[in-house]
CSV table of C-alpha atoms and ligand atoms in Angstrom, one decimal:
chain,number,residue,atom,x,y,z
S,1,MET,CA,91.1,77.3,120.2
S,2,LYS,CA,90.0,77.1,116.5
S,3,ILE,CA,90.6,79.9,114.0
S,4,SER,CA,86.8,80.1,113.6
S,5,TYR,CA,86.4,81.0,117.2
S,6,LEU,CA,89.2,83.7,117.0
S,7,LEU,CA,87.5,85.1,113.9
S,8,GLN,CA,84.3,85.4,115.9
S,9,VAL,CA,85.9,87.2,118.8
S,10,ILE,CA,87.6,89.6,116.4
S,11,ASN,CA,84.4,90.2,114.5
S,12,ASN,CA,82.5,91.0,117.7
S,13,HIS,CA,84.8,93.9,118.4
S,14,VAL,CA,86.1,94.9,115.0
S,15,PRO,CA,83.5,93.7,112.5
S,16,PHE,CA,85.0,92.7,109.2
S,17,SER,CA,81.9,94.2,107.6
S,18,THR,CA,83.1,97.7,108.6
S,19,ALA,CA,86.1,97.4,106.2
S,20,GLU,CA,86.1,99.4,103.0
S,21,SER,CA,84.5,97.6,100.0
S,22,TRP,CA,87.8,97.5,98.1
S,23,ASP,CA,89.6,96.0,101.0
S,24,ASN,CA,90.5,92.3,101.6
S,25,VAL,CA,90.1,91.3,105.3
S,26,GLY,CA,89.4,88.2,107.3
S,27,LEU,CA,91.1,84.8,107.0
S,28,ILE,CA,93.1,85.3,103.7
S,29,ILE,CA,95.0,82.0,103.9
S,30,GLY,CA,94.3,79.1,106.1
S,31,ASP,CA,91.7,76.8,107.6
S,32,GLU,CA,88.9,77.9,109.9
S,33,ASN,CA,89.0,74.5,111.6
S,34,ALA,CA,92.8,74.7,112.4
S,35,LYS,CA,93.7,74.8,116.1
S,36,ILE,CA,95.8,77.9,117.0
S,37,THR,CA,99.2,77.3,118.6
S,38,SER,CA,100.0,80.9,119.1
S,39,ILE,CA,99.6,84.3,117.3
S,40,LEU,CA,102.1,86.7,115.8
S,41,THR,CA,100.9,90.3,115.1
S,42,GLY,CA,102.5,92.2,112.2
S,43,LEU,CA,102.0,95.2,110.0
S,44,ASP,CA,103.1,93.6,106.7
S,45,CYS,CA,103.3,89.9,106.0
S,46,THR,CA,106.7,89.7,104.5
S,47,GLU,CA,108.7,86.5,104.1
S,48,ALA,CA,110.8,87.5,107.1
S,49,VAL,CA,107.6,87.7,109.2
S,50,VAL,CA,106.5,84.2,108.0
S,51,ASP,CA,110.0,82.9,109.0
S,52,GLU,CA,109.6,84.5,112.4
S,53,ALA,CA,106.3,82.8,112.9
S,54,ILE,CA,107.7,79.4,111.9
S,55,GLU,CA,110.6,80.0,114.3
S,56,LEU,CA,108.2,80.9,117.2
S,57,GLY,CA,105.9,78.0,116.4
S,58,ALA,CA,103.1,80.5,115.9
S,59,ASN,CA,100.7,79.1,113.3
S,60,THR,CA,98.6,82.2,113.1
S,61,ILE,CA,99.7,85.6,111.8
S,62,ILE,CA,97.5,88.6,112.1
S,63,CYS,CA,98.6,91.5,109.9
S,64,HIS,CA,97.2,94.9,109.1
S,65,HIS,CA,98.1,95.1,105.4
S,66,PRO,CA,96.5,92.5,103.1
S,67,LEU,CA,99.1,90.2,101.5
S,68,ILE,CA,96.7,89.4,98.7
S,69,PHE,CA,95.3,92.7,97.4
S,70,LYS,CA,95.9,93.4,93.7
S,71,GLY,CA,95.1,90.8,91.0
S,72,LEU,CA,97.3,87.9,91.8
S,73,LYS,CA,98.3,86.0,88.6
S,74,GLN,CA,100.8,83.3,89.8
S,75,ILE,CA,101.7,81.7,93.1
S,76,ASN,CA,105.1,80.3,92.3
S,77,GLU,CA,108.6,80.3,93.8
S,78,GLN,CA,109.8,82.9,91.2
S,79,ASP,CA,107.2,85.5,92.1
S,80,GLY,CA,108.0,87.5,95.3
S,81,TYR,CA,104.5,87.4,96.7
S,82,GLY,CA,103.9,83.9,95.4
S,83,ALA,CA,106.9,82.6,97.3
S,84,ILE,CA,105.5,84.1,100.5
S,85,ILE,CA,102.1,82.5,100.0
S,86,ARG,CA,103.6,79.2,99.2
S,87,LYS,CA,105.6,79.3,102.4
S,88,ILE,CA,102.5,80.2,104.4
S,89,ILE,CA,100.6,77.2,103.0
S,90,GLN,CA,103.5,74.7,103.1
S,91,ASN,CA,103.9,75.5,106.8
S,92,ASN,CA,100.1,75.3,107.6
S,93,ILE,CA,100.1,78.9,108.8
S,94,ASN,CA,96.8,80.9,108.9
S,95,LEU,CA,96.9,84.5,107.9
S,96,ILE,CA,94.2,86.9,109.1
S,97,VAL,CA,94.0,90.5,108.0
S,98,MET,CA,92.5,93.3,109.9
S,99,HIS,CA,92.9,96.4,107.8
S,100,THR,CA,90.4,99.2,107.3
S,101,ASN,CA,88.1,97.6,109.9
S,102,LEU,CA,90.9,98.1,112.4
S,103,ASP,CA,91.4,101.7,111.1
S,104,VAL,CA,87.8,102.7,111.8
S,105,TYR,CA,87.6,100.8,115.2
S,106,PRO,CA,87.5,103.5,118.0
S,107,LYS,CA,90.4,101.8,119.7
S,108,GLY,CA,92.2,100.9,116.5
S,109,VAL,CA,95.3,102.1,114.6
S,110,ASN,CA,94.4,105.8,114.8
S,111,ALA,CA,93.7,105.7,118.5
S,112,MET,CA,96.9,103.8,119.1
S,113,LEU,CA,98.9,106.4,117.2
S,114,ALA,CA,97.0,109.3,118.9
S,115,GLU,CA,97.6,107.8,122.3
S,116,LYS,CA,101.4,107.5,121.7
S,117,ILE,CA,101.4,111.2,120.6
S,118,GLY,CA,99.6,112.0,123.8
S,119,LEU,CA,96.2,113.2,122.5
S,120,GLN,CA,93.5,113.7,125.1
S,121,ASN,CA,89.7,114.2,124.7
S,122,MET,CA,89.9,112.0,121.6
S,123,ARG,CA,87.0,112.0,119.2
S,124,ILE,CA,86.5,110.2,115.9
S,125,LEU,CA,87.5,112.6,113.1
S,126,ASN,CA,85.2,111.2,110.5
S,127,PRO,CA,82.4,109.1,112.0
S,128,GLU,CA,80.8,106.7,109.4
S,129,ILE,CA,77.3,107.6,108.4
S,130,ILE,CA,74.8,104.7,108.6
S,131,ASN,CA,71.9,104.8,106.2
S,132,TYR,CA,68.7,103.2,107.3
S,133,TYR,CA,65.0,103.5,106.4
S,134,LYS,CA,61.7,103.9,108.2
S,135,VAL,CA,58.8,102.1,106.4
S,136,GLN,CA,55.2,102.9,107.0
S,137,VAL,CA,52.5,100.6,105.5
S,138,PHE,CA,48.7,101.1,105.6
S,139,ILE,CA,46.9,97.8,105.8
S,140,PRO,CA,43.5,96.5,106.8
S,141,GLU,CA,43.4,95.6,110.5
S,142,ALA,CA,42.3,92.1,109.7
S,143,ASN,CA,45.5,91.4,107.7
S,144,SER,CA,48.0,93.1,110.0
S,145,VAL,CA,48.9,90.2,112.2
S,146,ASP,CA,49.7,87.8,109.4
S,147,PHE,CA,51.5,90.6,107.6
S,148,LYS,CA,53.8,91.5,110.6
S,149,ARG,CA,54.5,87.8,111.1
S,150,GLU,CA,55.7,87.4,107.4
S,151,LEU,CA,57.9,90.5,107.6
S,152,SER,CA,59.4,89.5,110.9
S,153,LYS,CA,60.1,85.9,109.6
S,154,ARG,CA,62.3,87.5,106.9
S,155,GLY,CA,64.3,89.5,109.4
S,156,LEU,CA,62.6,92.9,109.0
S,157,ALA,CA,61.7,95.2,111.9
S,158,GLN,CA,64.6,94.0,114.1
S,159,GLU,CA,66.6,96.2,116.5
S,160,GLY,CA,69.6,94.6,118.0
S,161,ASP,CA,68.4,91.7,120.1
S,162,TYR,CA,64.7,92.6,119.6
S,163,GLU,CA,62.5,91.2,116.9
S,164,TYR,CA,59.0,92.2,115.8
S,165,CYS,CA,59.6,95.9,116.4
S,166,PHE,CA,56.5,97.6,115.0
S,167,PHE,CA,54.6,100.7,115.9
S,168,GLN,CA,50.9,100.7,114.9
S,169,THR,CA,48.1,103.2,114.9
S,170,GLN,CA,44.5,102.6,114.0
S,171,GLY,CA,42.7,104.7,111.4
S,172,THR,CA,40.3,104.7,108.6
S,173,GLY,CA,41.3,104.3,105.0
S,174,GLN,CA,39.1,105.4,102.1
S,175,PHE,CA,39.1,104.6,98.4
S,176,LYS,CA,36.8,104.4,95.4
S,177,PRO,CA,37.7,101.7,92.8
S,178,VAL,CA,37.1,103.0,89.3
S,179,ASN,CA,37.4,101.8,85.7
S,180,GLY,CA,38.9,98.3,85.4
S,181,ALA,CA,39.9,98.0,89.1
S,182,ASN,CA,39.6,94.5,90.7
S,183,PRO,CA,39.4,95.5,94.3
S,184,TYR,CA,40.1,93.2,97.3
S,185,LEU,CA,37.4,95.2,99.2
S,186,GLY,CA,34.5,97.3,98.1
S,187,LYS,CA,32.7,97.7,94.8
S,188,VAL,CA,33.6,99.6,91.6
S,189,ASN,CA,32.4,103.3,91.7
S,190,GLU,CA,31.5,103.2,95.4
S,191,ILE,CA,33.6,104.9,98.2
S,192,GLU,CA,34.7,102.3,100.7
S,193,SER,CA,35.9,102.9,104.2
S,194,VAL,CA,38.1,100.3,105.9
S,195,ALA,CA,39.5,100.0,109.5
S,196,GLU,CA,43.2,100.1,108.7
S,197,MET,CA,46.5,100.0,110.6
S,198,LYS,CA,49.4,102.2,110.0
S,199,LEU,CA,52.4,100.0,110.7
S,200,GLU,CA,55.8,101.6,111.1
S,201,PHE,CA,59.1,99.8,111.4
S,202,MET,CA,62.8,100.2,110.7
S,203,ILE,CA,65.0,98.4,108.1
S,204,SER,CA,68.7,98.5,107.3
S,205,GLU,CA,70.0,99.7,103.9
S,206,HIS,CA,70.3,96.3,102.3
S,207,GLN,CA,66.7,95.3,103.3
S,208,GLN,CA,65.1,98.0,101.2
S,209,GLN,CA,64.2,95.8,98.1
S,210,LEU,CA,63.2,92.9,100.3
S,211,ALA,CA,60.8,95.1,102.2
S,212,ILE,CA,59.1,96.4,99.0
S,213,ASP,CA,58.9,92.8,97.7
S,214,LEU,CA,57.3,91.5,100.9
S,215,ILE,CA,54.8,94.4,101.0
S,216,ASN,CA,53.8,93.6,97.4
S,217,GLN,CA,53.6,89.9,98.2
S,218,TYR,CA,51.7,90.0,101.5
S,219,HIS,CA,49.6,93.2,101.4
S,220,PRO,CA,46.0,92.3,100.3
S,221,TYR,CA,45.5,95.4,98.1
S,222,GLU,CA,46.1,95.6,94.4
S,223,THR,CA,48.0,98.8,95.0
S,224,PRO,CA,49.5,98.7,98.5
S,225,VAL,CA,50.1,102.1,100.1
S,226,TYR,CA,53.5,102.5,101.8
S,227,ASP,CA,56.3,105.0,102.3
S,228,VAL,CA,60.1,104.3,102.6
S,229,ILE,CA,61.8,107.2,104.4
S,230,HIS,CA,65.5,107.5,104.2
S,231,LEU,CA,67.3,108.3,107.5
S,232,THR,CA,70.9,108.6,108.6
S,233,ARG,CA,72.7,108.4,111.9
S,234,GLU,CA,76.4,108.7,113.0
S,235,ALA,CA,78.0,105.4,113.7
S,236,ASN,CA,80.2,104.9,116.8
S,237,TYR,CA,83.2,104.1,114.5
S,238,GLY,CA,85.0,105.9,111.7
S,239,LEU,CA,88.3,107.1,110.4
S,240,GLY,CA,90.9,109.2,112.3
S,241,MET,CA,91.1,110.8,115.6
S,242,ILE,CA,91.1,114.4,116.8
S,243,GLY,CA,92.2,115.6,120.2
S,244,GLN,CA,94.3,118.0,122.2
S,245,LEU,CA,97.8,117.8,123.5
S,246,SER,CA,98.4,118.5,127.2
S,247,GLN,CA,100.3,121.7,126.2
S,248,SER,CA,100.8,123.9,123.2
S,249,TYR,CA,104.0,123.2,121.2
S,250,ASN,CA,105.9,125.2,118.6
S,251,VAL,CA,106.6,123.4,115.4
S,252,ALA,CA,110.2,122.3,116.1
S,253,ASP,CA,109.4,121.0,119.6
S,254,PHE,CA,106.4,119.1,118.3
S,255,MET,CA,108.5,117.4,115.5
S,256,GLN,CA,110.9,116.1,118.2
S,257,HIS,CA,108.0,115.0,120.4
S,258,VAL,CA,106.4,113.0,117.6
S,259,LYS,CA,109.7,111.4,116.5
S,260,GLN,CA,110.5,110.4,120.1
S,261,HIS,CA,107.0,109.1,121.0
S,262,LEU,CA,106.5,107.1,117.8
S,263,ASN,CA,110.2,106.1,117.7
S,264,ILE,CA,110.6,107.0,114.1
S,265,PRO,CA,113.7,108.4,112.4
S,266,SER,CA,112.2,111.3,110.4
S,267,VAL,CA,109.1,113.3,109.8
S,268,ARG,CA,108.2,115.9,107.1
S,269,TYR,CA,106.3,119.1,107.8
S,270,THR,CA,104.6,121.6,105.6
S,271,GLY,CA,102.8,124.7,106.7
S,272,ASP,CA,103.2,127.7,109.0
S,273,GLU,CA,106.6,127.5,110.8
S,274,GLN,CA,105.3,129.8,113.5
S,275,ALA,CA,102.2,127.7,114.3
S,276,GLN,CA,101.3,126.8,117.8
S,277,ILE,CA,100.1,123.2,117.9
S,278,LYS,CA,97.5,122.0,120.4
S,279,THR,CA,94.6,120.4,118.6
S,280,VAL,CA,95.8,117.6,116.4
S,281,ALA,CA,94.0,115.2,114.0
S,282,ILE,CA,95.6,112.0,112.8
S,283,ILE,CA,94.9,109.2,110.3
S,284,GLY,CA,97.6,106.5,110.1
S,285,GLY,CA,98.8,105.2,106.7
S,286,SER,CA,97.5,107.2,103.8
S,287,GLY,CA,94.9,109.7,105.1
S,288,ILE,CA,95.4,112.5,102.7
S,289,GLY,CA,92.0,114.0,101.6
S,290,PHE,CA,90.8,114.5,105.2
S,291,GLU,CA,93.1,117.5,106.0
S,292,TYR,CA,90.3,120.0,105.2
S,293,LEU,CA,87.8,118.2,107.5
S,294,ALA,CA,90.5,118.2,110.2
S,295,ALA,CA,91.0,121.9,109.7
S,296,ASN,CA,87.3,122.6,109.8
S,297,LYS,CA,87.1,120.7,113.1
S,298,GLY,CA,89.7,123.0,114.6
S,299,ALA,CA,92.9,120.9,114.1
S,300,ASP,CA,96.1,123.0,114.1
S,301,LEU,CA,97.8,120.1,112.4
S,302,PHE,CA,96.8,117.1,110.4
S,303,ILE,CA,99.1,114.1,110.7
S,304,THR,CA,99.2,111.2,108.2
S,305,GLY,CA,101.6,109.4,105.9
S,306,ASP,CA,102.3,109.0,102.2
S,307,ILE,CA,101.8,112.8,101.5
S,308,LYS,CA,102.5,113.6,97.8
S,309,HIS,CA,104.1,116.8,96.6
S,310,HIS,CA,100.9,118.3,95.1
S,311,ASP,CA,98.8,117.5,98.2
S,312,ALA,CA,101.4,119.2,100.3
S,313,LEU,CA,101.5,122.2,98.1
S,314,ASP,CA,97.6,122.4,98.0
S,315,ALA,CA,97.5,122.3,101.7
S,316,LYS,CA,100.2,124.9,102.1
S,317,ILE,CA,98.4,127.3,99.8
S,318,ALA,CA,95.1,126.6,101.8
S,319,GLY,CA,96.9,127.4,105.0
S,320,ILE,CA,96.7,123.9,106.4
S,321,ASN,CA,99.6,122.4,108.4
S,322,LEU,CA,100.5,118.8,107.5
S,323,LEU,CA,102.9,116.4,109.1
S,324,ASP,CA,104.0,113.2,107.3
S,325,ILE,CA,105.0,110.5,109.7
S,326,ASN,CA,105.5,107.9,107.0
S,327,HIS,CA,103.2,105.0,106.4
S,328,TYR,CA,105.3,102.7,108.5
S,329,SER,CA,104.5,104.5,111.7
S,330,GLU,CA,101.4,102.3,111.7
S,331,TYR,CA,103.8,99.6,113.1
S,332,VAL,CA,102.5,100.7,116.5
S,333,MET,CA,99.4,98.5,115.8
S,334,LYS,CA,101.6,95.4,116.3
S,335,GLU,CA,101.7,96.0,120.1
S,336,GLY,CA,98.3,97.6,120.2
S,337,LEU,CA,96.7,94.6,118.6
S,338,GLN,CA,98.5,92.3,121.0
S,339,SER,CA,96.9,94.0,123.9
S,340,LEU,CA,93.4,94.2,122.3
S,341,LEU,CA,93.5,90.5,121.4
S,342,THR,CA,94.7,89.5,124.9
S,343,ASN,CA,91.9,91.6,126.5
S,344,TRP,CA,89.2,90.3,124.2
S,345,LEU,CA,90.2,86.7,124.8
S,346,ASN,CA,90.5,87.1,128.6
S,347,GLU,CA,87.0,88.5,128.6
S,348,GLN,CA,86.0,85.1,127.2
S,349,GLN,CA,88.2,83.3,129.8
S,350,GLN,CA,90.4,82.2,126.9
S,351,TYR,CA,94.2,82.4,126.9
S,352,LEU,CA,96.5,82.4,123.9
S,353,GLU,CA,100.1,83.5,123.5
S,354,VAL,CA,100.2,86.6,121.4
S,355,ASN,CA,103.6,87.6,120.1
S,356,VAL,CA,104.6,90.9,118.4
S,357,SER,CA,106.7,90.7,115.3
S,358,GLN,CA,110.2,92.2,115.8
S,359,ILE,CA,110.8,92.5,112.0
S,360,ASN,CA,111.0,96.1,110.7
S,361,THR,CA,109.0,96.0,107.4
S,362,ASP,CA,109.6,99.6,106.4
S,363,PRO,CA,110.8,99.4,102.8
S,364,PHE,CA,112.7,102.7,103.3
S,365,THR,CA,116.1,103.3,104.8
S,366,TYR,CA,116.5,106.8,106.3
S,367,TYR,CA,119.9,108.6,105.8
F,1,LIG,ZN1,98.5,101.2,106.2
């Protein structure tokens, strides 16, 4: 199987386009035409993980955190990251990153963490909002067929696997050209009635300018009449999970429960020590900023990592309970991704060995 095929399979389930704009996902290092020997999943692509892949004979590493993220200035043996990149290239290894696209995937990192903790009735904490537009254009009946064809050719008025999605109603348009008008129909200073169509169709956010350009280009009138109406809908993906535990826990018991189920050495809690915890929201990695949304949605506790002193204090003053499970707890994605990849490939009657990195890449030691 080629890397390009694997990228396609991944993209069908966890589109790279759903990553944040500041992120760096996809094939970061490698060759789309390379043939995959086997895969190694990891959280961070450290040098030890690259060595592990070489040892296993796995020429494809799929990591959560982008190896190349900030402005990279040199790729040399003396630079820590440079040395890793050189080793990857020298050993013909392909590095794929699935980062924020895996975070917002409904079965992604947050669902993996939530499942380990035992959340039930899980819902997405912060569903993405998709912007789209409805366009309505008023055009003489005689021109409507050509007009629809031109718009359709350029990819407008498409819904999933359906092209040419227009709704049309017949009506009568009226106008009186005055002053220096150069009308396509009718005479200056006379009211003209024309059999017109009102065409309605949907476009995505990035097609807005194209739609206006095409209307101006293919509408016969000097001044085309049209409306572009902004609409939104909730996507079926987004950040975080919220759900219920099978029972209510006191704080001390829940801390033990989390440490045990995530197999992590320590957690930090801030909030009401007498709280009863049943509804829990979670964002793996660095999810601070969403604790107020979690509380508004009824969470007794918001779990994330990388919580800073002032964020913790703000939450405490606001009466919000926070639990810091350390950023490294996202390591659960290594196994989670192994099972996702195996399932996606099996659905396509494809089989590849997918290994899970055994390297602990947590930069911290806990005492
Ligand atoms: Zn992370």
